[in-house]
Coordinates of C-alpha atoms in Angstrom, one line a residue:
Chain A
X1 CA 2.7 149.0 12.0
X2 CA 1.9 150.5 8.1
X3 CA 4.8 149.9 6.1
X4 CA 4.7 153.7 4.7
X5 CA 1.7 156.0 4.8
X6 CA 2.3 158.0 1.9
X7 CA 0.1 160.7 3.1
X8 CA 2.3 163.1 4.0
X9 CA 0.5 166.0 5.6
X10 CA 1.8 168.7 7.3
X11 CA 4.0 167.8 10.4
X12 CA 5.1 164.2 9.1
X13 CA 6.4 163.0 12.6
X14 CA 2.1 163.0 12.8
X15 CA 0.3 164.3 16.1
X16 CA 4.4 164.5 17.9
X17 CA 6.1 167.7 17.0
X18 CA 9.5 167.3 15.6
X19 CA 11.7 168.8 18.4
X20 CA 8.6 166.9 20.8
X21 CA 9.8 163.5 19.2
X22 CA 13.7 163.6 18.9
X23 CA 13.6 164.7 22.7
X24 CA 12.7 161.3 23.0
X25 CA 15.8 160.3 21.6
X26 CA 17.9 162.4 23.7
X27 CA 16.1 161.3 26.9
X28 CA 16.5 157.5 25.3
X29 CA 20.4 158.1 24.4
X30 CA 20.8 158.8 27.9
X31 CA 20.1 155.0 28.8
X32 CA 23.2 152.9 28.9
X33 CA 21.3 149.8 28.2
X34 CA 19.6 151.4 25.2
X35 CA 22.8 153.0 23.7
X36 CA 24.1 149.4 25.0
X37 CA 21.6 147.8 22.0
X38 CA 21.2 150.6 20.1
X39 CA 23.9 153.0 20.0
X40 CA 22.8 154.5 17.1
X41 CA 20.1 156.5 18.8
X42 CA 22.8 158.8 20.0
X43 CA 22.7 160.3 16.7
X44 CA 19.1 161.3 16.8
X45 CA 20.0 164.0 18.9
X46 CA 17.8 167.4 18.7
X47 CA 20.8 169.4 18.6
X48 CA 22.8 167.6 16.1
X49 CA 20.0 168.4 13.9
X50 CA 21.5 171.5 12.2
X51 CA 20.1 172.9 8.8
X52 CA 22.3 175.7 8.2
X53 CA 24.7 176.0 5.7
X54 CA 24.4 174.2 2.5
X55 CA 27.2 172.5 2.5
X56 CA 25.8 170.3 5.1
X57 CA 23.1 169.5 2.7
X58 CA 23.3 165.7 1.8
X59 CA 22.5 164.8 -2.3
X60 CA 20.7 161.4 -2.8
X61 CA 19.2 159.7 -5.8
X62 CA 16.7 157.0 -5.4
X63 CA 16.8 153.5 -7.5
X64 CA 13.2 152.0 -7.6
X65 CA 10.1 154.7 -7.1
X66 CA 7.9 151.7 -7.3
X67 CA 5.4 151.2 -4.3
X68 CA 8.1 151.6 -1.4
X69 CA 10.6 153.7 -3.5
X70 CA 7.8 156.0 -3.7
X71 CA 7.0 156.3 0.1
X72 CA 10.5 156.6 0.8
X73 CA 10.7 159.7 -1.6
X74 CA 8.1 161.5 -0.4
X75 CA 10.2 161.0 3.1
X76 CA 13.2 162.3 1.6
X77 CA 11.6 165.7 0.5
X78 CA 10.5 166.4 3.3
X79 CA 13.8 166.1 5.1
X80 CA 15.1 169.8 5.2
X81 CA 18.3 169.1 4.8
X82 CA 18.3 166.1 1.9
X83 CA 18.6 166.9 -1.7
X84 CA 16.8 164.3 -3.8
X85 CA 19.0 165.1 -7.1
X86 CA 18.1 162.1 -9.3
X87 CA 15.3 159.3 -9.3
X88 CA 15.9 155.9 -11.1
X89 CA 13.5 153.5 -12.6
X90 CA 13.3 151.4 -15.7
X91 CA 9.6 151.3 -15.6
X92 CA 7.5 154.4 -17.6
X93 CA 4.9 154.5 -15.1
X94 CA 7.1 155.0 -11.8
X95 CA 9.8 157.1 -14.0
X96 CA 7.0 159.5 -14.6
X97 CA 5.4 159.6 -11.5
X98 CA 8.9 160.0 -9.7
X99 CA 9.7 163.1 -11.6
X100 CA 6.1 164.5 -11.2
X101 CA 6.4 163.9 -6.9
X102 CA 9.8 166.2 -7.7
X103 CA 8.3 168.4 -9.5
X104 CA 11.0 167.6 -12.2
X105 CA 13.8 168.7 -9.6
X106 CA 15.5 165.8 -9.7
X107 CA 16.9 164.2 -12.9
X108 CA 15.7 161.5 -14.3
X109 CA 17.4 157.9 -15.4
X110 CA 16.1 154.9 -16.7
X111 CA 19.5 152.9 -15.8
X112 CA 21.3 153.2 -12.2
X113 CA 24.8 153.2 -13.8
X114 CA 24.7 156.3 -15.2
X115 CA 22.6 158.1 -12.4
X116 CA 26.0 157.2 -10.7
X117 CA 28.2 157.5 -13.4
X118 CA 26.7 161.2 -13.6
X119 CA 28.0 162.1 -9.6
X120 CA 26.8 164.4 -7.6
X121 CA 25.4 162.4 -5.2
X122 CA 26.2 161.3 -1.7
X123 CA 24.4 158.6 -1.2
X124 CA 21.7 157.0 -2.6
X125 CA 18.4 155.0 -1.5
X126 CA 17.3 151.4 -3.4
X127 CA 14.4 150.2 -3.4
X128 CA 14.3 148.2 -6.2
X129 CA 12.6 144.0 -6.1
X130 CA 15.4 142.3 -4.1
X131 CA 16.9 140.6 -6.8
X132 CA 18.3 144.0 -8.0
X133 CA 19.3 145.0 -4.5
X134 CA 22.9 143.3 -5.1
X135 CA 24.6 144.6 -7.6
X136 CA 23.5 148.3 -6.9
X137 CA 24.4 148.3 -3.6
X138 CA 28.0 147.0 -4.6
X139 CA 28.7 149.1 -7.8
X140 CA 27.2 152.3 -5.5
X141 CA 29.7 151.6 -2.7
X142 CA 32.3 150.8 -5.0
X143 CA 31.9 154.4 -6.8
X144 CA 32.3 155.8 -3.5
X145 CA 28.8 156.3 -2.7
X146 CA 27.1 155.3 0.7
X147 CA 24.0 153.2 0.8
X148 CA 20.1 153.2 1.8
X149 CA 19.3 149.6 1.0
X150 CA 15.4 148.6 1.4
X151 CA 15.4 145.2 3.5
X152 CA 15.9 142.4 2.9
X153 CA 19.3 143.3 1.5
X154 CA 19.7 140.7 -1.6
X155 CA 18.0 137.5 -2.7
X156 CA 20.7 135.3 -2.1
X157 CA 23.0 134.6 0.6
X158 CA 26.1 134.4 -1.5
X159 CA 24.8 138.3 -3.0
X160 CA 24.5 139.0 1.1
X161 CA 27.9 138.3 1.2
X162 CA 29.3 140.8 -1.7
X163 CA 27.4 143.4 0.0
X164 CA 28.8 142.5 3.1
X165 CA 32.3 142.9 1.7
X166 CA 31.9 146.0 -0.2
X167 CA 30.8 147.6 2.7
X168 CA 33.8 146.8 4.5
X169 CA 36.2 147.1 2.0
X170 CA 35.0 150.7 1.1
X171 CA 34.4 152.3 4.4
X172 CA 31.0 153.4 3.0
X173 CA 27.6 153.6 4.9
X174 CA 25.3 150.6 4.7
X175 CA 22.3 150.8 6.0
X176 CA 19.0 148.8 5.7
X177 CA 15.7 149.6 5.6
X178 CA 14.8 148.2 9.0
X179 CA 12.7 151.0 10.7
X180 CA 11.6 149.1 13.8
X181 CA 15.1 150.4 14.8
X182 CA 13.8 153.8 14.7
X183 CA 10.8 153.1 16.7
X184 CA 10.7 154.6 19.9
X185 CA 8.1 152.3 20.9
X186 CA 10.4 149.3 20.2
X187 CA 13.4 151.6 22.0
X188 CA 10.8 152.0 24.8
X189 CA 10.1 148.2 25.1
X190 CA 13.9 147.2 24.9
X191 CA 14.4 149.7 27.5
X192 CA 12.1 148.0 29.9
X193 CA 12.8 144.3 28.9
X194 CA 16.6 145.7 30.2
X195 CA 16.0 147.1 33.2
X196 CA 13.8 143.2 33.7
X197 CA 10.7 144.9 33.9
X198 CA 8.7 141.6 32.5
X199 CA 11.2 139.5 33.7
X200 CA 13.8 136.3 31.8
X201 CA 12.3 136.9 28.2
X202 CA 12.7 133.2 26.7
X203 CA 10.4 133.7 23.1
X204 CA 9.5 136.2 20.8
X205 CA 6.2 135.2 19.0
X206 CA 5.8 137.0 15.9
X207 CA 2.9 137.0 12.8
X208 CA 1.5 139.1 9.9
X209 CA -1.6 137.8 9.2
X210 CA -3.1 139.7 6.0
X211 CA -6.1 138.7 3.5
X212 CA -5.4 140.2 0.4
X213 CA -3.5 137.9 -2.7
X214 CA -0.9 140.3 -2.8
X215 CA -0.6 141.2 -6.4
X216 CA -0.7 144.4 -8.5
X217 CA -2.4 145.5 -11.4
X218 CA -0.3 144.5 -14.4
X219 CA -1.4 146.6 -17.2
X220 CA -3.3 144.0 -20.3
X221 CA -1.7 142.5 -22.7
X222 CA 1.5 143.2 -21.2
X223 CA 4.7 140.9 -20.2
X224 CA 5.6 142.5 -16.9
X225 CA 3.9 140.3 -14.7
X226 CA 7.4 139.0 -13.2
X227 CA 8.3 142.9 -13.3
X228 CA 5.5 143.8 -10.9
X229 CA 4.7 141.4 -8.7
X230 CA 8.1 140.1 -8.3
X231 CA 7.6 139.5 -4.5
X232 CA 5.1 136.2 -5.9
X233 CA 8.7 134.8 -8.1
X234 CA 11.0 132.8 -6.3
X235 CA 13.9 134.6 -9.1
X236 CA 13.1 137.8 -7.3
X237 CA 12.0 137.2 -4.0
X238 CA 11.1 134.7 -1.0
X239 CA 8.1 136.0 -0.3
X240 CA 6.5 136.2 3.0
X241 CA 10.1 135.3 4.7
X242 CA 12.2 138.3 3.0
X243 CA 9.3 140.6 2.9
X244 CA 7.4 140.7 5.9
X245 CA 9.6 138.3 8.5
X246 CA 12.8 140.1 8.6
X247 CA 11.1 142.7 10.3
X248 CA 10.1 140.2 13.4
X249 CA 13.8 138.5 12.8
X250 CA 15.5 141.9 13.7
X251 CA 13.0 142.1 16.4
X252 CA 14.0 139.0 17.9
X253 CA 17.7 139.4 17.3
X254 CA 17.6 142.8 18.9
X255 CA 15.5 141.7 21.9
X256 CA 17.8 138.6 22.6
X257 CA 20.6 140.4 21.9
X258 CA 22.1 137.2 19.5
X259 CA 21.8 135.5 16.1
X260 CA 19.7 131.9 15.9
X261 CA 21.4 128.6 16.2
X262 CA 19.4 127.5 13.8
X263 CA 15.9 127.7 12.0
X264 CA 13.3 124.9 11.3
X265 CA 9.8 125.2 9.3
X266 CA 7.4 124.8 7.2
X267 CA 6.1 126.6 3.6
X268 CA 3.2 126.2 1.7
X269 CA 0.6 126.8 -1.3
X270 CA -2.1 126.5 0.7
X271 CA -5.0 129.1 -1.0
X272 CA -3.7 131.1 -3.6
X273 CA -3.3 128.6 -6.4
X274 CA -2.7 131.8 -8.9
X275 CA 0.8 130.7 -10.3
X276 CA 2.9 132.3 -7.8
X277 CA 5.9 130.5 -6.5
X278 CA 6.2 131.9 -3.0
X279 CA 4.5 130.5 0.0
X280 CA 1.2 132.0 0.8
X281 CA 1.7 130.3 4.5
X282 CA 4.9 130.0 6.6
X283 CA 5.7 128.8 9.9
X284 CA 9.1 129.2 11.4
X285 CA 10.9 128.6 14.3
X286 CA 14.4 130.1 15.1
X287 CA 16.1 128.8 18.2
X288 CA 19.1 131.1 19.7
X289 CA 21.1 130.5 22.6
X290 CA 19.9 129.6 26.4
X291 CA 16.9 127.8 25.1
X292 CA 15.4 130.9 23.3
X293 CA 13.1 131.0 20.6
X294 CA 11.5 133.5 18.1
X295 CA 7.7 132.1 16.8
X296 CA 6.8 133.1 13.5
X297 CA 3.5 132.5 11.5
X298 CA 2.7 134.6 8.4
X299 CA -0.5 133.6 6.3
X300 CA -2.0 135.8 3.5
X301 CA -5.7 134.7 3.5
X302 CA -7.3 135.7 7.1
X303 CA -6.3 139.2 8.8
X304 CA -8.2 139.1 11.9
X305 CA -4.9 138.5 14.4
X306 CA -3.3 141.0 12.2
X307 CA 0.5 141.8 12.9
X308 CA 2.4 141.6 16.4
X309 CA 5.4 141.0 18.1
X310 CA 4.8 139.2 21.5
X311 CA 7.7 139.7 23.7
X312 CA 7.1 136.6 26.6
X313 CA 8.9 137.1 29.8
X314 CA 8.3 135.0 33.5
X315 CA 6.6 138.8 34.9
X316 CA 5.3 140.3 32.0
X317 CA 4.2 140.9 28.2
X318 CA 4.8 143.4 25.8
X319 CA 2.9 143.6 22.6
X320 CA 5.1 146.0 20.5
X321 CA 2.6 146.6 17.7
X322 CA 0.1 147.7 19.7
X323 CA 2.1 149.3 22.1
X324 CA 0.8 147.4 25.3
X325 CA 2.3 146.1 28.5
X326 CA 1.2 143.3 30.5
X327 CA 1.7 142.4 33.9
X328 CA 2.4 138.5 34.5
X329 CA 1.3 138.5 38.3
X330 CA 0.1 135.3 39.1
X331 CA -3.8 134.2 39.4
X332 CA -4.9 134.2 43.1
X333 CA -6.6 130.7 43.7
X334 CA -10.0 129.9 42.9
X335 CA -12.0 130.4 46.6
X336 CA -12.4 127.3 47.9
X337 CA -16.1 127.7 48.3
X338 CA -16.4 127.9 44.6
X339 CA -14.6 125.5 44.3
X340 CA -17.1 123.3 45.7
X341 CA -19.9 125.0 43.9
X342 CA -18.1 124.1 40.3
X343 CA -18.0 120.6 42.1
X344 CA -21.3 120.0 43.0
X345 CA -22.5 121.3 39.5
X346 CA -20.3 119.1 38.1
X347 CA -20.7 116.0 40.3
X348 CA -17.5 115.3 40.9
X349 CA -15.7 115.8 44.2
X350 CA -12.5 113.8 43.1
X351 CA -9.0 115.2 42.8
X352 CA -8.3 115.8 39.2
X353 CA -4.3 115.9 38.3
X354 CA -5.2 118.3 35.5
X355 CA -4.8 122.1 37.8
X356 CA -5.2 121.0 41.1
X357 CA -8.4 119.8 43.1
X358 CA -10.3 121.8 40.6
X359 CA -9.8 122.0 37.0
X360 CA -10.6 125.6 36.1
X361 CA -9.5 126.2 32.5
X362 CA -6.3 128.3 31.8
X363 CA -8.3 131.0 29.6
X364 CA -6.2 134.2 28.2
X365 CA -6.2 137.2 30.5
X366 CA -8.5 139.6 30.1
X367 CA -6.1 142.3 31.6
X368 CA -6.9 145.4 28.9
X369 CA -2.7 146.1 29.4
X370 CA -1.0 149.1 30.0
X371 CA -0.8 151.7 27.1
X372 CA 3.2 151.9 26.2
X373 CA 3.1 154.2 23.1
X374 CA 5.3 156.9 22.4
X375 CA 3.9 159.0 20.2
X376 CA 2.7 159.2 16.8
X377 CA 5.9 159.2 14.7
X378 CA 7.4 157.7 11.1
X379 CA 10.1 155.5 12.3
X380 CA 10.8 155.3 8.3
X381 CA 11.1 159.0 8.2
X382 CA 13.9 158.8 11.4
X383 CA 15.7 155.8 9.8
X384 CA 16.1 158.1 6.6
X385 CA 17.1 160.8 8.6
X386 CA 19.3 159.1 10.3
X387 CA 21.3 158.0 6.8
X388 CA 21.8 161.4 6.5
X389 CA 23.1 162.2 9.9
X390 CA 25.4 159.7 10.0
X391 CA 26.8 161.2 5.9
X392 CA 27.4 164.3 7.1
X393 CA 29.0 163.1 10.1
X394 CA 30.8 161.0 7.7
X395 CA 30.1 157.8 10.2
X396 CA 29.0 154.4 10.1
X397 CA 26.4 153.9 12.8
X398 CA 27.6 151.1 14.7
X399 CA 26.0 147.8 14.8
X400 CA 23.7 149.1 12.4
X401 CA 24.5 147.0 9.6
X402 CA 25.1 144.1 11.7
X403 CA 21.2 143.9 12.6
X404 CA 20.4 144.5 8.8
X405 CA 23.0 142.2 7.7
X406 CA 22.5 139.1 10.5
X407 CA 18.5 139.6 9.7
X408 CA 18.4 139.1 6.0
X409 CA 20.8 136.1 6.2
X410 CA 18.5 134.5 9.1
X411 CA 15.7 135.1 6.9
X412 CA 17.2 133.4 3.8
X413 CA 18.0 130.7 6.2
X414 CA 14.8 130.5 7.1
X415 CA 14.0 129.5 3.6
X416 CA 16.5 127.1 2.8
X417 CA 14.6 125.4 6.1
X418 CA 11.0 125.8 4.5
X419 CA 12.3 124.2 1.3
X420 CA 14.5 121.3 2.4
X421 CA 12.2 120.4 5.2
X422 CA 15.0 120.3 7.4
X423 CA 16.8 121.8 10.0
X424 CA 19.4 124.5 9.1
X425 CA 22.0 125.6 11.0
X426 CA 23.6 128.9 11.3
X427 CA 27.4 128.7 10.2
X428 CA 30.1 131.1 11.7
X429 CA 30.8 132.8 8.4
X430 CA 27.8 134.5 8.5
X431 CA 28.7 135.8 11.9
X432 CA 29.8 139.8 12.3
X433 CA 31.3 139.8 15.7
X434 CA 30.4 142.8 17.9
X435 CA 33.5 144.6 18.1
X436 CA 33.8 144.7 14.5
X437 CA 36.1 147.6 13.9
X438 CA 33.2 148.7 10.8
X439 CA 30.9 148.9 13.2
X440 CA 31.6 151.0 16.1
X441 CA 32.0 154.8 15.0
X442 CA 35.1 154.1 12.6
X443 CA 35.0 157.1 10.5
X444 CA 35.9 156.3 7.0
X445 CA 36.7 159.3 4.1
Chain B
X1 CA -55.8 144.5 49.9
X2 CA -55.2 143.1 53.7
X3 CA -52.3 144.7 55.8
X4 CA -50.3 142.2 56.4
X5 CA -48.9 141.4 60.1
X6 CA -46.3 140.4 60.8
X7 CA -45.8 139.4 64.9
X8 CA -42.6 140.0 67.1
X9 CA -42.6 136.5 67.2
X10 CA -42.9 135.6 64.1
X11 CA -39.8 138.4 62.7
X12 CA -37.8 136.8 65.7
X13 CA -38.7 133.4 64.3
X14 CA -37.5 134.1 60.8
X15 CA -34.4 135.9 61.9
X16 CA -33.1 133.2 63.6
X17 CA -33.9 131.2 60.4
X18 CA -31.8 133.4 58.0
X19 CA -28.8 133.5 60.9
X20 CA -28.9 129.7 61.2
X21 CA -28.6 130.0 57.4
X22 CA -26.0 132.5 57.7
X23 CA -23.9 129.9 60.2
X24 CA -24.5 126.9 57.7
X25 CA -23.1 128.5 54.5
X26 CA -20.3 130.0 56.8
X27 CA -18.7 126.7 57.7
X28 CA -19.7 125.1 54.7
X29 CA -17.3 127.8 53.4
X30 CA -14.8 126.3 56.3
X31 CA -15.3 123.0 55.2
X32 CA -14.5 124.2 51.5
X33 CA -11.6 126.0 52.9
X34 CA -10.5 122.8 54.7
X35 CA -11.2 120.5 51.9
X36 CA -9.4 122.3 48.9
X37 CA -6.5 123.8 51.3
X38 CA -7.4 127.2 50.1
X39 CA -6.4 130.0 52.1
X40 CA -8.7 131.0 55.5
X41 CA -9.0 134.9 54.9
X42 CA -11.4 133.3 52.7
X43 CA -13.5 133.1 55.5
X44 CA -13.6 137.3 55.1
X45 CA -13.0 138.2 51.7
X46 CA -15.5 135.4 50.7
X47 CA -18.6 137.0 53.0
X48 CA -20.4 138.3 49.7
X49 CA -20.4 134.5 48.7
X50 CA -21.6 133.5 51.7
X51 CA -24.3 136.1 52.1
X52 CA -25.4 135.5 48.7
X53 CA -25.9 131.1 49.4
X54 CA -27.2 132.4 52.8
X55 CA -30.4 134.3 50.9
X56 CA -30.3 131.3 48.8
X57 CA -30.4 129.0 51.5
X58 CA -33.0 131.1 53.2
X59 CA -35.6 131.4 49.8
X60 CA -35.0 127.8 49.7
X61 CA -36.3 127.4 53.4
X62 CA -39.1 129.4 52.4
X63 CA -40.3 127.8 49.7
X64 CA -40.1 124.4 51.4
X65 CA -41.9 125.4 54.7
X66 CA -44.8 127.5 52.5
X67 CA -45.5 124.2 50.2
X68 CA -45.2 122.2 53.5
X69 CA -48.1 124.3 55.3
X70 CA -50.3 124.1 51.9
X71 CA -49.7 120.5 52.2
X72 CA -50.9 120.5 55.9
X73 CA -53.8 122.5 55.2
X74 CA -54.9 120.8 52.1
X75 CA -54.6 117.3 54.3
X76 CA -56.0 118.8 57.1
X77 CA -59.3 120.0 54.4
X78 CA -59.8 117.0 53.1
X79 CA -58.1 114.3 55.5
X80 CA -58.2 115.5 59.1
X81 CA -61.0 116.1 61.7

């Protein structure tokens, strides 16, 4: 799945008309088991969607128009009902361009504290390098803003935790920029892995495979090299873990319906010997409870496999990415009479313990799968949207931030494990319980 | 070009050939069957199998009894009365 196609053209929920693609929500919301893991899909509701008056009308600024901040803006004005009233960056080149994409409607600041020291806002959007993601979140909350925060919510765990405790001490909206939870492909395959259509799901396997070394131009002669490609600093980011595996992480928590018991794996500089700090190559493993585990590769120098979730059950697969189901019915016998043929071409009429009285080798299926998808959509798009639903309504969305919040601390977990070489074990304070009272519909002023 | 006969007896003669063919690949199927304790509506659903080694089976026969009358005649040329 594209992280943002900036392309916005014409009807930007793509070939599904708007009213076409909410329905989906409605008919979705009507699932117990879905509202059961996702009960923030009852918000997406066509008729909660009301444009009328402007008072309704939700004011946000945006803090980093970099790459994402930009695809995120272009989202925003395009949401009828959104008011992007100020932009945020302390880099010329975005700063411009973020102006120029508002056509100078919005003002402009070079420092967040006094884009929120200047109010009129609601709420506002970060996307900043993660590093930054901290101590905007918690100075916005604290001014009595509530909060779009791109994933992985901070570098740190200890800056996870402030976050964590400003939400809840301030009744704001936290919510992070995990769209898979927006996806009504993903809401589709939950659905069915409820109602057991493939069966006891026991492992997630997960990778984002992509060939590229991951950098940005950095104009010459100049010293923002840390600036831009901050993702390749271990100061600003873990890399491949924070910002590609948190999306598979709340896959896999979502799917299982837990938090890991613990994570083990590996890290490396295997081939881009550039000066970067991150691992160009990561393997993880996360084990949850009942003997489940989440698989999870990432590598940055071959892109043939691509990105995909694998969602392994006892009667079936589903492929998420590529929006394919799989039947797991089992492989009728090889005839006996070939069989015999195999035998005699390979001289050997023996019993062999490897597959029975005839080794025939346990090759993939072939099975082309069933197409699951449910439209062409911008889950991105809905999971801004639904920031500003849930501002007007003036509600959290329950267990929303618990998926963004267990996620980004699973993922930074994940790292301690690549870097120690050892086994790390998820500790109870890290643990929001499910009937937090922050998290299910407590409305907050 | 010749027209080339082919007698009643000798259509009846290869017909039973290719059935006794037919009946050898059949229960060698059986015997497969037997032997690898697959299941026995093989001995249906595997027919297009059997067919197929049975025209196999048959070509074979073919071949063998047209090099063995070359054989004969060659012998019979240069060895016999």
């Amino acid at each position: 799945m594209a992280e943002g196609n900036i392309e916005m053209k014409g009807d930007y929920f793509g070939s599904t008309s708007r009213r076409a693609f909410l329905q989906q929500f409605v008919t979705l919301s009507a699932s117990s088991t879905v509202l059961a893991v996702a009960p923030w899909v009852n918000l997406l509701r066509a008729e909660e969607l009301n444009y009328g008056s402007s008072s309704s009308t939700v004011r946000i600024g945006v803090v980093g128009v970099g790459s994402r901040g930009q695809a995120l803006l272009l989202r925003l004005l395009k949401i009828p009902y959104i008011r992007v009233v100020a932009v945020c960056d302390n880099y010329d080149i975005n700063y411009d361009r973020a102006l120029k994409i508002t056509e100078n409607g919005a003002t402009g600041y070079r420092d967040y504290r006094r884009m929120i020291d200047a109010g009129n806002l609601d709420g506002i959007v970060i996307a900043t390098p993660l590093a930054e993601h901290a101590h905007i979140t918690v100075d916005a909350l604290n001014a009595g803003l509530h909060v779009f925060c791109e994933k992985a919510m901070a570098r740190t765990l200890d800056s996870i935790q402030k976050m964590r405790v400003a939400h809840e001490q301030t009744g704001k909206i936290l919510q992070i920029g995990l769209q898979r939870l927006f996806d009504p492909s993903y809401l589709h395959a939950i659905h069915q892995i409820h109602l057991g259509e493939i069966g006891e799901v026991t492992q997630v396997r997960a990778y984002w495979h992509r060939n590229s070394d991951w950098r940005r131009p950095v104009p010459p002669g100049s010293d923002l090299e840390t600036k831009i490609n901050w993702r390749l600093y271990r100061e600003t980011s873990a890399g491949l873990v924070t910002e590609l595996a948190t999306h598979h992480i709340q896959v896999a928590n979502w799917i299982f319906g837990d938090i890991p018991t613990r994570v083990m794996g590996s890290g490396r500089i295997a081939y881009w010997q550039d000066g970067r700090e991150v691992y160009d190559h990561i393997a993880l493993i996360y084990d949850y409870p009942q003997g489940r585990q989440l698989l999870y590769d990432s590598m940055t120098n071959n892109a043939k496999y691509g990105l995909e979730a694998q969602i392994l059950g006892d009667k079936g697969t589903i492929e998420v990415e590529a929006m394919k189901g799989f039947s797991e019915a089992p492989s009728p016998p090889t005839p006996g009479i070939l069989q015999l043929i195999n035998n005699i071409r390979e001289k050997s009429f023996s019993v062999l313990p490897i597959g029975g009285a005839s080794w025939v080798p346990e090759l993939a299926s072939t099975d082309l799968g069933e197409n699951m998808s449910q439209g062409n959509y911008d889950s991105t798009l809905m999971s801004l949207e639904a920031f500003a639903m849930s501002i007007r309504r003036n509600e959290i969305i329950p267990g929303l931030f618990r998926e963004g919040y267990h996620t980004s601390v699973a993922a930074l977990l994940g790292e301690q494990a690549m870097d120690t070489g050892t086994t790390v074990r998820w500790s109870q304070e890290y643990t929001i319980p499910t009937n937090s009272v922050n998290e299910y519909g407590a409305s907050h002023s | 070009m010749k027209d080339i006969l082919i007698s009643a007896e000798r259509l009846t003669s290869e017909i039973r050939v290719f059935i006794g063919c037919f009946i050898a690949t059949f229960l060698l199927n059986l015997v497969a069957i037997v032997r690898y304790k697959t299941q026995f509506q093989e001995l249906i659903s595997q027919l297009p199998i059997v067919l197929f080694l049975t025209v196999v089976m048959y070509l074979a026969l073919v071949c063998l009894r047209i090099s063995r009358n070359m054989l004969s005649r060659y012998y019979a040329k240069y060895f016999g009365r």
